[in-house]
Amino acid sequence: MSQTQFQAAPGQLAGWGSRFGAAVLDGLIIFVPLIVIAIVIAILAAASGTAAVVVGILLGLAWIVGAFGYAPFLMAREGEHNGQTYGKQVVDIRAIRDNGQPWDFGSAALREIVLKGLAVGIASSIIPLIPFLLNYLWPLWDDSDRALHDMVVKSHVTRA
């Protein structure tokens, strides 16, 4: 792999199915705790409204930090799991940067939070659902199996 051009070996690129599977697993890892938090808050609200508000605010803030930090923090790990969330790790794929550099927190945050989260989210609020679907379905017809966010940050998802 050169510093300026990514060259994929045959069979090296991750297919859409494995990308989808990793996204589902990561979604479960992020949203199951949210459901648990909602249940805890509902139980506390039945017992004491004030406790529910305080616990709800604290748990909500903790969940937001965790949800936004989950992918960038994991992708920035050093060593063999660089470029992998737990979902990607389970399905044996990883995101790699075309310039060959490992992911750091900033570059992973740009990919995961700014592009996949905020940019797609804002665009989807203007034109409901279409930007979200285009971003995540794009690898189905792209020759490099890349989503739109991969193109912007110059990355590919490969088998690990």
Coordinates of C-alpha atoms in Angstrom, one line a residue:
M1 CA 0.0 0.0 0.0
S2 CA 1.5 3.3 -1.0
Q3 CA 1.1 6.6 0.9
T4 CA -1.3 8.1 -1.7
Q5 CA -3.2 5.2 -3.3
F6 CA -5.0 2.3 -1.7
Q7 CA -4.6 -1.0 -3.6
A8 CA -6.9 -3.8 -2.5
A9 CA -5.9 -7.4 -3.1
P10 CA -8.6 -9.6 -4.6
G11 CA -11.1 -10.7 -1.9
Q12 CA -9.6 -8.2 0.6
L13 CA -12.5 -5.7 0.7
A14 CA -15.3 -6.4 3.2
G15 CA -18.7 -7.0 1.6
W16 CA -21.9 -5.1 2.4
G17 CA -23.2 -8.0 4.5
S18 CA -20.3 -8.0 6.9
R19 CA -20.5 -4.2 7.2
F20 CA -24.2 -4.4 7.9
G21 CA -23.6 -7.2 10.5
A22 CA -21.0 -5.1 12.3
A23 CA -23.3 -2.1 12.3
V24 CA -26.1 -4.1 13.8
L25 CA -23.9 -5.5 16.6
D26 CA -22.5 -2.0 17.3
G27 CA -26.0 -0.7 17.4
L28 CA -27.0 -3.3 20.0
I29 CA -24.0 -2.6 22.1
I30 CA -24.9 1.1 22.2
F31 CA -28.7 0.9 22.4
V32 CA -29.2 -2.0 24.9
P33 CA -27.8 0.1 27.7
L34 CA -30.1 3.0 26.7
I35 CA -33.1 0.6 27.2
V36 CA -31.8 -0.5 30.6
I37 CA -31.3 3.2 31.5
A38 CA -34.9 3.9 30.5
I39 CA -36.2 1.1 32.6
V40 CA -34.2 2.2 35.7
I41 CA -35.5 5.8 35.3
A42 CA -39.1 4.5 35.0
I43 CA -38.7 2.5 38.2
L44 CA -37.2 5.4 40.0
A45 CA -39.9 7.7 38.7
A46 CA -42.5 5.5 40.2
A47 CA -40.7 5.7 43.6
S48 CA -39.5 9.3 43.5
G49 CA -39.8 11.9 40.8
T50 CA -36.8 13.8 42.0
A51 CA -34.5 10.8 42.0
A52 CA -35.6 9.9 38.5
V53 CA -34.8 13.3 37.2
V54 CA -31.3 13.3 38.8
V55 CA -30.5 9.7 37.8
G56 CA -32.0 10.3 34.4
I57 CA -29.8 13.4 33.7
L58 CA -26.6 11.6 35.0
L59 CA -27.3 8.4 33.1
G60 CA -28.3 10.2 30.0
L61 CA -25.1 12.3 29.9
A62 CA -23.1 9.1 30.6
W63 CA -24.8 7.3 27.7
I64 CA -24.3 10.3 25.3
V65 CA -20.6 10.3 26.1
G66 CA -20.4 6.6 25.7
A67 CA -22.4 6.5 22.5
F68 CA -20.4 9.2 20.8
G69 CA -17.1 7.9 22.1
Y70 CA -17.7 4.2 21.5
A71 CA -16.5 3.9 17.9
P72 CA -13.7 6.5 17.9
F73 CA -12.2 5.2 21.1
L74 CA -12.3 1.6 19.9
M75 CA -11.1 2.4 16.4
A76 CA -8.1 4.3 17.8
R77 CA -6.8 1.3 19.7
E78 CA -3.2 0.5 19.0
G79 CA -2.1 -2.8 17.5
E80 CA -4.1 -5.5 15.7
H81 CA -7.6 -4.0 16.6
N82 CA -6.9 -0.5 15.2
G83 CA -9.8 0.4 12.9
Q84 CA -12.2 -2.0 14.6
T85 CA -15.2 -1.5 16.8
Y86 CA -16.4 -4.6 18.7
G87 CA -19.0 -5.2 15.9
K88 CA -16.2 -5.1 13.3
Q89 CA -14.1 -7.3 15.4
V90 CA -16.8 -10.0 15.7
V91 CA -17.4 -10.1 11.9
D92 CA -13.6 -9.9 11.3
I93 CA -13.4 -6.6 9.3
R94 CA -11.6 -3.3 9.9
A95 CA -11.6 0.2 8.5
I96 CA -8.2 1.2 7.2
R97 CA -7.0 4.6 6.0
D98 CA -5.9 4.9 2.4
N99 CA -2.7 6.7 3.4
G100 CA -1.7 3.7 5.6
Q101 CA -1.7 5.6 8.8
P102 CA -3.4 4.0 11.9
W103 CA -6.6 5.5 13.2
D104 CA -6.2 8.0 16.0
F105 CA -9.1 9.4 18.0
G106 CA -9.4 12.5 15.9
S107 CA -9.5 10.8 12.5
A108 CA -11.9 8.1 13.9
A109 CA -14.1 10.8 15.4
L110 CA -14.3 12.6 12.0
R111 CA -15.4 9.4 10.3
E112 CA -17.8 8.1 13.0
I113 CA -19.2 11.2 14.7
V114 CA -18.9 14.0 12.2
L115 CA -19.7 12.2 9.0
K116 CA -21.7 9.1 9.9
G117 CA -23.5 10.8 12.7
L118 CA -23.9 14.5 12.3
A119 CA -23.6 15.0 8.5
V120 CA -25.8 12.1 7.6
G121 CA -28.1 12.9 10.5
I122 CA -28.5 16.6 9.5
A123 CA -29.0 15.7 5.9
S124 CA -31.6 13.1 6.8
S125 CA -33.5 15.7 8.9
I126 CA -33.7 17.8 5.7
I127 CA -34.5 15.0 3.3
P128 CA -35.9 12.2 5.5
L129 CA -34.1 8.9 5.4
I130 CA -32.6 9.3 1.8
P131 CA -29.1 10.4 2.9
F132 CA -28.9 7.7 5.5
L133 CA -29.9 5.0 3.0
L134 CA -27.6 6.3 0.4
N135 CA -24.6 6.4 2.8
Y136 CA -25.2 2.9 4.1
L137 CA -26.3 1.2 0.8
W138 CA -23.6 2.9 -1.4
P139 CA -21.2 -0.1 -1.0
L140 CA -23.7 -2.3 -2.8
W141 CA -22.9 -0.6 -6.1
D142 CA -19.5 1.0 -5.5
D143 CA -16.6 -0.8 -7.2
S144 CA -14.5 -0.4 -4.0
D145 CA -17.3 -1.4 -1.6
R146 CA -17.1 2.0 0.0
A147 CA -19.8 4.0 1.7
L148 CA -20.0 7.8 1.2
H149 CA -18.3 8.5 4.5
D150 CA -15.4 6.2 3.5
M151 CA -14.9 8.3 0.3
V152 CA -14.8 11.5 2.3
V153 CA -12.2 10.4 4.8
K154 CA -10.4 8.2 2.3
S155 CA -10.8 4.9 3.9
H156 CA -11.8 1.3 3.0
V157 CA -13.3 -1.5 5.0
T158 CA -11.4 -4.7 4.6
R159 CA -11.4 -8.2 6.0
A160 CA -9.2 -8.2 9.1

